[in-house]
Amino acid sequence: MMRRGWIGALCAAGLASLGAAFGANGAAAQGRDLTVVSWGGAYQDAQREVFFRPWQQASRQRLLEETWDGGVGVLRARIQSGANSWDLVQVESEELLIGCEEGLFERLDFAAIGGRDHYIPAAVHECGVGAILYSFVLAWDRARMPNGPQGWADFFDTQRFPGRRALRRGPKTTLEIALLADGVPPAEVYRVLGTDAGVDRAFRKLDTIRRDLAWWERGSQPPQWLASGEVAMTNAYNGRIAAANATDGRNFGIAWAQNLYTIDSWVIMRGSPNRARALDFLRFVGQPEVQAGLPPRIPYGVTARAANERIAADVLAQLPTAPANAGAALQIDDRFWLDNLDRLNQRFNTWVSR
């Protein structure tokens, strides 16, 4: 769920130096356990209970977990170095598109994981299968702010709602939120953002709260910062806020109005010696009865067609896919970001460093 393309540049040299010692040892690679990489925190805790441990018990095979903060540069560096030890990675939508175009991932054999019709259409891609649907929502601590913000316009209103506020570092979601707060309807956001005038408009809006902004880089940070009082409000993954309420006794509010939703996918890294085991894992976690165990632990939408009918109504109401939450939502446009990320990253970084 996080995108950190610049990490690839930092990692590339170190990974390349490992390549000769590790990557060349094909026999060692063939014998290693399946390594699954996800986003850490409350989400990976839920995955461990619902997916990882049950698959190990059912298959009688070991599974190693790792975490990452995202960025196609990380994946690119691993493949290029020959030192890649990751088999299955959960990626964001534009990482799926870029990595597939660059040949970083294996083509998926959908017949081995239940078939294309087994999943909702948005979950099916030649290089990946959908893992979860999730939203970026506006969150605050009701204990400190009983009458909290109701939408992105309130996020930018420092007179009525004083205090620091946080956004995810980077142009993606940040620029959309700025335009939504400035009155652009969700259906018009990417048309406006596709023009120079629209980009200027978004940054002008961000200028109005520049001194009050903090930037988070890991999904665990927003609930931590709200709990400590470091920020008054923040955008955040809906599941992380709900998990903090459920497991840490927090009283965080969620404003679903104009939330930004998207889908993450599982990919198999190119050349993985564990391709067969990876497909068996995906087959297992793609079962509706297995997927239905995730939302009660962390409220993200799931991708197997028959999963929702196995989920309690009160849990379904908390998901990004619930009609009340999805009605005025903005779907993040993957193609837009594939075409514009580098340009807008440069503009964003220049703006932040001023």
mmCIF file of C-alpha atoms in Angstrom:
data_model
loop_
_atom_site.group_PDB
_atom_site.id
_atom_site.type_symbol
_atom_site.label_atom_id
_atom_site.label_comp_id
_atom_site.label_asym_id
_atom_site.label_seq_id
_atom_site.Cartn_x
_atom_site.Cartn_y
_atom_site.Cartn_z
ATOM 1 C CA MET A 1 0.000 0.000 0.000
ATOM 2 C CA MET A 2 2.987 2.287 0.101
ATOM 3 C CA ARG A 3 5.073 3.553 -2.748
ATOM 4 C CA ARG A 4 8.771 4.294 -2.216
ATOM 5 C CA GLY A 5 10.457 4.309 -5.610
ATOM 6 C CA TRP A 6 13.547 6.097 -4.319
ATOM 7 C CA ILE A 7 14.424 3.145 -2.097
ATOM 8 C CA GLY A 8 15.378 1.192 -5.198
ATOM 9 C CA ALA A 9 18.282 3.516 -5.888
ATOM 10 C CA LEU A 10 19.554 3.114 -2.340
ATOM 11 C CA CYS A 11 19.214 -0.657 -2.421
ATOM 12 C CA ALA A 12 20.569 -1.369 -5.880
ATOM 13 C CA ALA A 13 24.254 -1.208 -5.032
ATOM 14 C CA GLY A 14 23.931 -3.432 -1.977
ATOM 15 C CA LEU A 15 21.794 -5.967 -3.771
ATOM 16 C CA ALA A 16 24.159 -6.089 -6.724
ATOM 17 C CA SER A 17 27.043 -6.924 -4.404
ATOM 18 C CA LEU A 18 25.050 -9.850 -3.040
ATOM 19 C CA GLY A 19 24.266 -11.190 -6.492
ATOM 20 C CA ALA A 20 27.505 -13.010 -7.109
ATOM 21 C CA ALA A 21 27.482 -14.697 -3.724
ATOM 22 C CA PHE A 22 23.784 -15.507 -3.447
ATOM 23 C CA GLY A 23 22.042 -15.213 -6.794
ATOM 24 C CA ALA A 24 24.544 -17.428 -8.565
ATOM 25 C CA ASN A 25 23.928 -20.246 -6.140
ATOM 26 C CA GLY A 26 20.973 -21.781 -7.941
ATOM 27 C CA ALA A 27 20.979 -24.933 -5.843
ATOM 28 C CA ALA A 28 20.605 -22.919 -2.643
ATOM 29 C CA ALA A 29 17.794 -20.867 -4.138
ATOM 30 C CA GLN A 30 15.907 -23.987 -5.172
ATOM 31 C CA GLY A 31 15.901 -25.233 -1.580
ATOM 32 C CA ARG A 32 14.617 -22.134 0.195
ATOM 33 C CA ASP A 33 11.226 -21.693 1.775
ATOM 34 C CA LEU A 34 8.410 -19.685 0.201
ATOM 35 C CA THR A 35 8.949 -16.011 1.068
ATOM 36 C CA VAL A 36 5.884 -13.760 1.176
ATOM 37 C CA VAL A 37 6.208 -9.980 1.422
ATOM 38 C CA SER A 38 3.459 -7.684 2.648
ATOM 39 C CA TRP A 39 2.903 -4.344 4.401
ATOM 40 C CA GLY A 40 3.481 -5.198 8.054
ATOM 41 C CA GLY A 41 1.565 -3.868 11.049
ATOM 42 C CA ALA A 42 -2.020 -4.779 11.890
ATOM 43 C CA TYR A 43 -2.689 -5.866 8.315
ATOM 44 C CA GLN A 44 0.090 -8.455 8.202
ATOM 45 C CA ASP A 45 -0.893 -9.623 11.688
ATOM 46 C CA ALA A 46 -4.342 -10.396 10.269
ATOM 47 C CA GLN A 47 -2.857 -12.070 7.193
ATOM 48 C CA ARG A 48 -0.729 -14.268 9.428
ATOM 49 C CA GLU A 49 -3.763 -15.607 11.267
ATOM 50 C CA VAL A 50 -6.052 -15.962 8.242
ATOM 51 C CA PHE A 51 -3.663 -16.879 5.415
ATOM 52 C CA PHE A 52 -0.068 -17.643 6.374
ATOM 53 C CA ARG A 53 -0.396 -20.064 9.286
ATOM 54 C CA PRO A 54 -3.416 -21.929 7.869
ATOM 55 C CA TRP A 55 -1.614 -22.435 4.540
ATOM 56 C CA GLN A 56 1.440 -23.800 6.367
ATOM 57 C CA GLN A 57 -0.751 -26.210 8.311
ATOM 58 C CA ALA A 58 -2.668 -27.324 5.222
ATOM 59 C CA SER A 59 0.390 -27.692 2.971
ATOM 60 C CA ARG A 60 2.879 -28.795 5.655
ATOM 61 C CA GLN A 61 5.369 -26.369 4.203
ATOM 62 C CA ARG A 62 7.238 -23.470 5.755
ATOM 63 C CA LEU A 63 6.609 -19.837 4.892
ATOM 64 C CA LEU A 64 8.893 -16.905 5.600
ATOM 65 C CA GLU A 65 7.448 -13.416 6.014
ATOM 66 C CA GLU A 66 9.031 -10.097 5.146
ATOM 67 C CA THR A 67 7.679 -6.537 5.015
ATOM 68 C CA TRP A 68 8.320 -3.612 2.706
ATOM 69 C CA ASP A 69 7.254 0.008 2.161
ATOM 70 C CA GLY A 70 6.640 -0.287 -1.582
ATOM 71 C CA GLY A 71 8.273 1.125 -4.693
ATOM 72 C CA VAL A 72 8.819 -0.538 -8.031
ATOM 73 C CA GLY A 73 12.490 0.490 -7.801
ATOM 74 C CA VAL A 74 12.959 -2.017 -4.982
ATOM 75 C CA LEU A 75 11.564 -4.829 -7.098
ATOM 76 C CA ARG A 76 13.548 -3.720 -10.143
ATOM 77 C CA ALA A 77 16.788 -3.693 -8.150
ATOM 78 C CA ARG A 78 16.163 -7.174 -6.776
ATOM 79 C CA ILE A 79 15.560 -8.686 -10.205
ATOM 80 C CA GLN A 80 18.500 -6.883 -11.810
ATOM 81 C CA SER A 81 20.932 -7.846 -9.043
ATOM 82 C CA GLY A 82 20.280 -11.585 -9.165
ATOM 83 C CA ALA A 83 19.947 -11.503 -5.362
ATOM 84 C CA ASN A 84 16.175 -11.660 -5.154
ATOM 85 C CA SER A 85 14.884 -13.875 -2.361
ATOM 86 C CA TRP A 86 11.241 -12.757 -2.527
ATOM 87 C CA ASP A 87 8.670 -15.037 -4.128
ATOM 88 C CA LEU A 88 5.239 -13.463 -3.549
ATOM 89 C CA VAL A 89 4.853 -9.719 -3.010
ATOM 90 C CA GLN A 90 1.768 -7.630 -2.381
ATOM 91 C CA VAL A 91 1.962 -4.548 -4.594
ATOM 92 C CA GLU A 92 -0.011 -1.402 -5.274
ATOM 93 C CA SER A 93 -1.906 -1.044 -8.511
ATOM 94 C CA GLU A 94 0.578 1.059 -10.455
ATOM 95 C CA GLU A 95 3.443 -1.176 -9.281
ATOM 96 C CA LEU A 96 1.526 -4.073 -10.813
ATOM 97 C CA LEU A 97 1.222 -2.253 -14.143
ATOM 98 C CA ILE A 98 4.819 -1.010 -14.271
ATOM 99 C CA GLY A 99 6.350 -4.274 -13.052
ATOM 100 C CA CYS A 100 4.339 -6.316 -15.534
ATOM 101 C CA GLU A 101 5.362 -4.085 -18.439
ATOM 102 C CA GLU A 102 9.021 -4.352 -17.359
ATOM 103 C CA GLY A 103 8.908 -8.133 -16.984
ATOM 104 C CA LEU A 104 9.560 -8.147 -13.239
ATOM 105 C CA PHE A 105 6.730 -10.611 -12.541
ATOM 106 C CA GLU A 106 5.676 -14.037 -13.719
ATOM 107 C CA ARG A 107 2.499 -14.322 -15.791
ATOM 108 C CA LEU A 108 -0.167 -15.864 -13.580
ATOM 109 C CA ASP A 109 -1.672 -19.263 -14.337
ATOM 110 C CA PHE A 110 -5.255 -18.522 -13.298
ATOM 111 C CA ALA A 111 -6.280 -22.115 -13.913
ATOM 112 C CA ALA A 112 -4.046 -23.073 -10.986
ATOM 113 C CA ILE A 113 -5.680 -20.612 -8.569
ATOM 114 C CA GLY A 114 -9.380 -21.147 -9.267
ATOM 115 C CA GLY A 115 -9.887 -19.517 -12.666
ATOM 116 C CA ARG A 116 -10.498 -15.921 -13.722
ATOM 117 C CA ASP A 117 -14.230 -16.117 -13.042
ATOM 118 C CA HIS A 118 -13.496 -17.058 -9.435
ATOM 119 C CA TYR A 119 -12.527 -13.416 -8.738
ATOM 120 C CA ILE A 120 -14.174 -10.027 -9.172
ATOM 121 C CA PRO A 121 -13.132 -8.475 -12.525
ATOM 122 C CA ALA A 122 -10.937 -5.777 -10.927
ATOM 123 C CA ALA A 123 -8.832 -8.506 -9.299
ATOM 124 C CA VAL A 124 -7.792 -10.195 -12.560
ATOM 125 C CA HIS A 125 -4.565 -9.135 -14.304
ATOM 126 C CA GLU A 126 -2.117 -11.108 -16.405
ATOM 127 C CA CYS A 127 0.621 -10.590 -13.791
ATOM 128 C CA GLY A 128 -1.352 -10.441 -10.560
ATOM 129 C CA VAL A 129 -4.452 -11.355 -8.617
ATOM 130 C CA GLY A 130 -6.254 -8.940 -6.323
ATOM 131 C CA ALA A 131 -5.588 -9.282 -2.608
ATOM 132 C CA ILE A 132 -7.685 -6.531 -0.991
ATOM 133 C CA LEU A 133 -9.717 -3.431 -1.753
ATOM 134 C CA TYR A 134 -9.019 -0.561 0.635
ATOM 135 C CA SER A 135 -9.571 3.155 1.059
ATOM 136 C CA PHE A 136 -7.663 6.222 2.100
ATOM 137 C CA VAL A 137 -9.975 7.913 4.593
ATOM 138 C CA LEU A 138 -9.855 11.012 6.792
ATOM 139 C CA ALA A 139 -9.265 10.069 10.438
ATOM 140 C CA TRP A 140 -9.073 11.912 13.752
ATOM 141 C CA ASP A 141 -9.137 11.184 17.496
ATOM 142 C CA ARG A 142 -12.619 11.680 18.955
ATOM 143 C CA ALA A 143 -11.116 11.850 22.450
ATOM 144 C CA ARG A 144 -9.349 15.088 21.484
ATOM 145 C CA MET A 145 -11.854 16.356 18.899
ATOM 146 C CA PRO A 146 -15.425 15.190 19.584
ATOM 147 C CA ASN A 147 -16.825 17.207 16.667
ATOM 148 C CA GLY A 148 -14.360 16.169 14.036
ATOM 149 C CA PRO A 149 -13.930 16.879 10.326
ATOM 150 C CA GLN A 150 -16.491 15.544 7.889
ATOM 151 C CA GLY A 151 -14.528 15.823 4.633
ATOM 152 C CA TRP A 152 -11.416 17.045 2.886
ATOM 153 C CA ALA A 153 -12.521 20.694 2.952
ATOM 154 C CA ASP A 154 -12.427 20.473 6.761
ATOM 155 C CA PHE A 155 -8.932 18.973 6.558
ATOM 156 C CA PHE A 156 -7.768 22.240 5.005
ATOM 157 C CA ASP A 157 -9.723 24.442 7.453
ATOM 158 C CA THR A 158 -7.132 25.283 10.104
ATOM 159 C CA GLN A 159 -9.372 27.937 11.696
ATOM 160 C CA ARG A 160 -12.166 25.534 12.663
ATOM 161 C CA PHE A 161 -9.842 22.554 13.121
ATOM 162 C CA PRO A 162 -6.432 23.773 14.345
ATOM 163 C CA GLY A 163 -3.396 21.530 14.721
ATOM 164 C CA ARG A 164 -1.012 19.586 12.553
ATOM 165 C CA ARG A 165 -2.381 17.248 9.916
ATOM 166 C CA ALA A 166 -0.688 14.451 8.008
ATOM 167 C CA LEU A 167 -0.767 13.108 4.468
ATOM 168 C CA ARG A 168 1.037 10.223 2.814
ATOM 169 C CA ARG A 169 4.312 11.474 1.375
ATOM 170 C CA GLY A 170 4.118 11.674 -2.405
ATOM 171 C CA PRO A 171 1.849 13.132 -5.089
ATOM 172 C CA LYS A 172 -0.454 10.127 -5.386
ATOM 173 C CA THR A 173 -3.568 10.681 -3.211
ATOM 174 C CA THR A 174 -2.160 14.028 -2.007
ATOM 175 C CA LEU A 175 -3.025 15.906 -5.200
ATOM 176 C CA GLU A 176 -6.416 14.238 -5.499
ATOM 177 C CA ILE A 177 -7.247 15.224 -1.911
ATOM 178 C CA ALA A 178 -6.199 18.819 -2.554
ATOM 179 C CA LEU A 179 -8.509 19.076 -5.561
ATOM 180 C CA LEU A 180 -11.411 17.416 -3.749
ATOM 181 C CA ALA A 181 -10.960 19.888 -0.904
ATOM 182 C CA ASP A 182 -10.964 22.725 -3.443
ATOM 183 C CA GLY A 183 -14.365 21.684 -4.713
ATOM 184 C CA VAL A 184 -13.561 19.482 -7.717
ATOM 185 C CA PRO A 185 -16.163 16.668 -7.998
ATOM 186 C CA PRO A 186 -14.715 13.141 -7.825
ATOM 187 C CA ALA A 187 -15.693 12.426 -11.430
ATOM 188 C CA GLU A 188 -13.655 15.426 -12.616
ATOM 189 C CA VAL A 189 -10.503 15.015 -10.526
ATOM 190 C CA TYR A 190 -8.301 13.237 -13.070
ATOM 191 C CA ARG A 191 -9.452 15.400 -15.953
ATOM 192 C CA VAL A 192 -8.433 18.485 -13.946
ATOM 193 C CA LEU A 193 -5.226 16.894 -12.673
ATOM 194 C CA GLY A 194 -4.295 16.025 -16.245
ATOM 195 C CA THR A 195 -3.803 19.723 -17.051
ATOM 196 C CA ASP A 196 -0.996 22.060 -15.969
ATOM 197 C CA ALA A 197 -3.595 24.418 -14.538
ATOM 198 C CA GLY A 198 -5.070 21.588 -12.486
ATOM 199 C CA VAL A 199 -1.693 20.598 -11.059
ATOM 200 C CA ASP A 200 -1.008 24.251 -10.185
ATOM 201 C CA ARG A 201 -4.401 24.424 -8.503
ATOM 202 C CA ALA A 202 -3.646 21.373 -6.353
ATOM 203 C CA PHE A 203 -0.314 22.768 -5.181
ATOM 204 C CA ARG A 204 -1.868 26.160 -4.445
ATOM 205 C CA LYS A 205 -4.340 24.390 -2.190
ATOM 206 C CA LEU A 206 -1.534 22.530 -0.447
ATOM 207 C CA ASP A 207 0.259 25.857 0.069
ATOM 208 C CA THR A 208 -2.597 26.936 2.352
ATOM 209 C CA ILE A 209 -1.682 24.311 4.992
ATOM 210 C CA ARG A 210 1.984 23.841 4.183
ATOM 211 C CA ARG A 211 3.189 24.902 7.644
ATOM 212 C CA ASP A 212 0.786 22.477 9.334
ATOM 213 C CA LEU A 213 1.629 19.372 7.291
ATOM 214 C CA ALA A 214 3.478 16.258 8.366
ATOM 215 C CA TRP A 215 4.221 13.398 5.957
ATOM 216 C CA TRP A 216 3.810 9.735 6.788
ATOM 217 C CA GLU A 217 5.572 6.929 4.955
ATOM 218 C CA ARG A 218 4.348 3.739 6.658
ATOM 219 C CA GLY A 219 0.772 2.658 7.217
ATOM 220 C CA SER A 220 1.399 2.223 10.938
ATOM 221 C CA GLN A 221 2.234 5.900 11.430
ATOM 222 C CA PRO A 222 -1.209 7.580 11.142
ATOM 223 C CA PRO A 223 -2.797 5.698 14.085
ATOM 224 C CA GLN A 224 0.383 6.149 16.115
ATOM 225 C CA TRP A 225 0.464 9.885 15.462
ATOM 226 C CA LEU A 226 -3.217 10.279 16.301
ATOM 227 C CA ALA A 227 -2.767 8.332 19.528
ATOM 228 C CA SER A 228 0.210 10.452 20.610
ATOM 229 C CA GLY A 229 -1.457 13.713 19.632
ATOM 230 C CA GLU A 230 1.308 14.479 17.159
ATOM 231 C CA VAL A 231 -1.349 15.287 14.553
ATOM 232 C CA ALA A 232 -4.984 16.340 14.867
ATOM 233 C CA MET A 233 -6.084 14.532 11.714
ATOM 234 C CA THR A 234 -4.615 12.474 8.904
ATOM 235 C CA ASN A 235 -5.437 10.471 5.855
ATOM 236 C CA ALA A 236 -4.943 6.777 6.534
ATOM 237 C CA TYR A 237 -5.748 3.266 5.393
ATOM 238 C CA ASN A 238 -9.249 2.539 6.648
ATOM 239 C CA GLY A 239 -8.208 -0.840 8.052
ATOM 240 C CA ARG A 240 -5.392 0.570 10.182
ATOM 241 C CA ILE A 241 -7.769 3.015 11.882
ATOM 242 C CA ALA A 242 -10.424 0.360 12.476
ATOM 243 C CA ALA A 243 -7.789 -2.024 13.855
ATOM 244 C CA ALA A 244 -6.546 0.620 16.311
ATOM 245 C CA ASN A 245 -10.105 1.080 17.556
ATOM 246 C CA ALA A 246 -10.722 -2.648 17.865
ATOM 247 C CA THR A 247 -7.430 -3.825 19.348
ATOM 248 C CA ASP A 248 -5.919 -0.767 21.053
ATOM 249 C CA GLY A 249 -9.073 0.697 22.533
ATOM 250 C CA ARG A 250 -8.846 3.916 20.502
ATOM 251 C CA ASN A 251 -11.774 6.125 19.610
ATOM 252 C CA PHE A 252 -10.691 7.306 16.195
ATOM 253 C CA GLY A 253 -13.270 8.741 13.841
ATOM 254 C CA ILE A 254 -13.455 7.954 10.120
ATOM 255 C CA ALA A 255 -14.925 10.296 7.515
ATOM 256 C CA TRP A 256 -15.805 8.193 4.471
ATOM 257 C CA ALA A 257 -16.908 11.155 2.348
ATOM 258 C CA GLN A 258 -14.902 11.163 -0.904
ATOM 259 C CA ASN A 259 -12.577 8.404 0.268
ATOM 260 C CA LEU A 260 -10.018 7.225 -2.293
ATOM 261 C CA TYR A 261 -10.157 3.497 -2.978
ATOM 262 C CA THR A 262 -7.946 1.073 -4.863
ATOM 263 C CA ILE A 263 -6.861 -2.565 -4.981
ATOM 264 C CA ASP A 264 -3.622 -4.323 -4.044
ATOM 265 C CA SER A 265 -2.493 -7.481 -5.803
ATOM 266 C CA TRP A 266 -0.286 -10.486 -5.262
ATOM 267 C CA VAL A 267 2.523 -10.985 -7.788
ATOM 268 C CA ILE A 268 5.098 -13.738 -8.232
ATOM 269 C CA MET A 269 8.579 -12.371 -8.803
ATOM 270 C CA ARG A 270 10.200 -13.328 -12.102
ATOM 271 C CA GLY A 271 12.371 -16.416 -11.903
ATOM 272 C CA SER A 272 11.084 -17.499 -8.489
ATOM 273 C CA PRO A 273 12.148 -21.081 -7.779
ATOM 274 C CA ASN A 274 8.996 -21.385 -5.674
ATOM 275 C CA ARG A 275 6.482 -20.655 -8.429
ATOM 276 C CA ALA A 276 4.500 -23.867 -7.817
ATOM 277 C CA ARG A 277 4.311 -23.222 -4.079
ATOM 278 C CA ALA A 278 3.365 -19.601 -4.702
ATOM 279 C CA LEU A 279 0.477 -20.701 -6.903
ATOM 280 C CA ASP A 280 -0.638 -23.181 -4.266
ATOM 281 C CA PHE A 281 -0.607 -20.382 -1.689
ATOM 282 C CA LEU A 282 -2.686 -18.150 -3.986
ATOM 283 C CA ARG A 283 -5.144 -20.985 -4.616
ATOM 284 C CA PHE A 284 -5.530 -21.452 -0.866
ATOM 285 C CA VAL A 285 -5.961 -17.773 0.047
ATOM 286 C CA GLY A 286 -8.314 -17.292 -2.894
ATOM 287 C CA GLN A 287 -10.918 -19.621 -1.429
ATOM 288 C CA PRO A 288 -14.034 -17.646 -0.416
ATOM 289 C CA GLU A 289 -14.252 -19.319 2.976
ATOM 290 C CA VAL A 290 -10.635 -18.376 3.686
ATOM 291 C CA GLN A 291 -10.923 -14.798 2.433
ATOM 292 C CA ALA A 292 -14.065 -14.270 4.516
ATOM 293 C CA GLY A 293 -11.916 -14.545 7.639
ATOM 294 C CA LEU A 294 -9.964 -11.368 6.875
ATOM 295 C CA PRO A 295 -12.518 -8.509 7.131
ATOM 296 C CA PRO A 296 -13.584 -9.334 10.723
ATOM 297 C CA ARG A 297 -9.936 -8.840 11.731
ATOM 298 C CA ILE A 298 -9.236 -5.806 9.558
ATOM 299 C CA PRO A 299 -11.960 -4.239 7.381
ATOM 300 C CA TYR A 300 -10.600 -4.479 3.864
ATOM 301 C CA GLY A 301 -12.665 -5.762 0.963
ATOM 302 C CA VAL A 302 -11.769 -9.168 -0.499
ATOM 303 C CA THR A 303 -11.699 -10.379 -4.083
ATOM 304 C CA ALA A 304 -13.193 -13.874 -4.364
ATOM 305 C CA ARG A 305 -16.699 -13.562 -5.807
ATOM 306 C CA ALA A 306 -18.412 -15.749 -3.191
ATOM 307 C CA ALA A 307 -16.610 -14.351 -0.143
ATOM 308 C CA ASN A 308 -18.991 -11.528 0.791
ATOM 309 C CA GLU A 309 -21.937 -13.854 1.323
ATOM 310 C CA ARG A 310 -19.919 -15.461 4.123
ATOM 311 C CA ILE A 311 -19.246 -12.143 5.913
ATOM 312 C CA ALA A 312 -21.583 -10.781 8.606
ATOM 313 C CA ALA A 313 -23.674 -7.743 7.664
ATOM 314 C CA ASP A 314 -22.185 -5.555 10.401
ATOM 315 C CA VAL A 315 -18.687 -6.290 9.076
ATOM 316 C CA LEU A 316 -19.679 -5.669 5.456
ATOM 317 C CA ALA A 317 -20.941 -2.225 6.466
ATOM 318 C CA GLN A 318 -17.414 -1.239 7.550
ATOM 319 C CA LEU A 319 -15.772 -2.148 4.236
ATOM 320 C CA PRO A 320 -14.838 0.268 1.423
ATOM 321 C CA THR A 321 -17.168 -1.736 -0.811
ATOM 322 C CA ALA A 322 -20.263 -1.004 1.338
ATOM 323 C CA PRO A 323 -22.718 1.099 -0.701
ATOM 324 C CA ALA A 324 -22.764 3.898 1.889
ATOM 325 C CA ASN A 325 -18.963 4.144 1.761
ATOM 326 C CA ALA A 326 -18.494 3.642 -1.969
ATOM 327 C CA GLY A 327 -21.202 6.012 -3.174
ATOM 328 C CA ALA A 328 -19.141 9.226 -3.267
ATOM 329 C CA ALA A 329 -15.717 7.590 -3.398
ATOM 330 C CA LEU A 330 -12.958 8.306 -5.904
ATOM 331 C CA GLN A 331 -11.298 5.308 -7.513
ATOM 332 C CA ILE A 332 -7.572 5.942 -7.874
ATOM 333 C CA ASP A 333 -6.745 5.996 -11.584
ATOM 334 C CA ASP A 334 -3.867 3.563 -12.115
ATOM 335 C CA ARG A 335 -3.311 4.502 -15.750
ATOM 336 C CA PHE A 336 -3.112 8.183 -14.869
ATOM 337 C CA TRP A 337 -0.387 7.517 -12.338
ATOM 338 C CA LEU A 338 1.459 5.150 -14.637
ATOM 339 C CA ASP A 339 1.632 7.941 -17.223
ATOM 340 C CA ASN A 340 2.280 10.861 -14.846
ATOM 341 C CA LEU A 341 4.007 9.578 -11.717
ATOM 342 C CA ASP A 342 7.568 10.519 -12.601
ATOM 343 C CA ARG A 343 6.611 14.044 -13.667
ATOM 344 C CA LEU A 344 4.442 14.698 -10.631
ATOM 345 C CA ASN A 345 6.921 13.079 -8.260
ATOM 346 C CA GLN A 346 9.527 15.570 -9.431
ATOM 347 C CA ARG A 347 7.113 18.475 -8.985
ATOM 348 C CA PHE A 348 6.084 17.201 -5.530
ATOM 349 C CA ASN A 349 9.666 16.717 -4.331
ATOM 350 C CA THR A 350 10.613 20.187 -5.502
ATOM 351 C CA TRP A 351 7.604 21.635 -3.671
ATOM 352 C CA VAL A 352 8.330 19.769 -0.427
ATOM 353 C CA SER A 353 11.995 20.786 -0.402
ATOM 354 C CA ARG A 354 11.331 24.512 -0.899
#
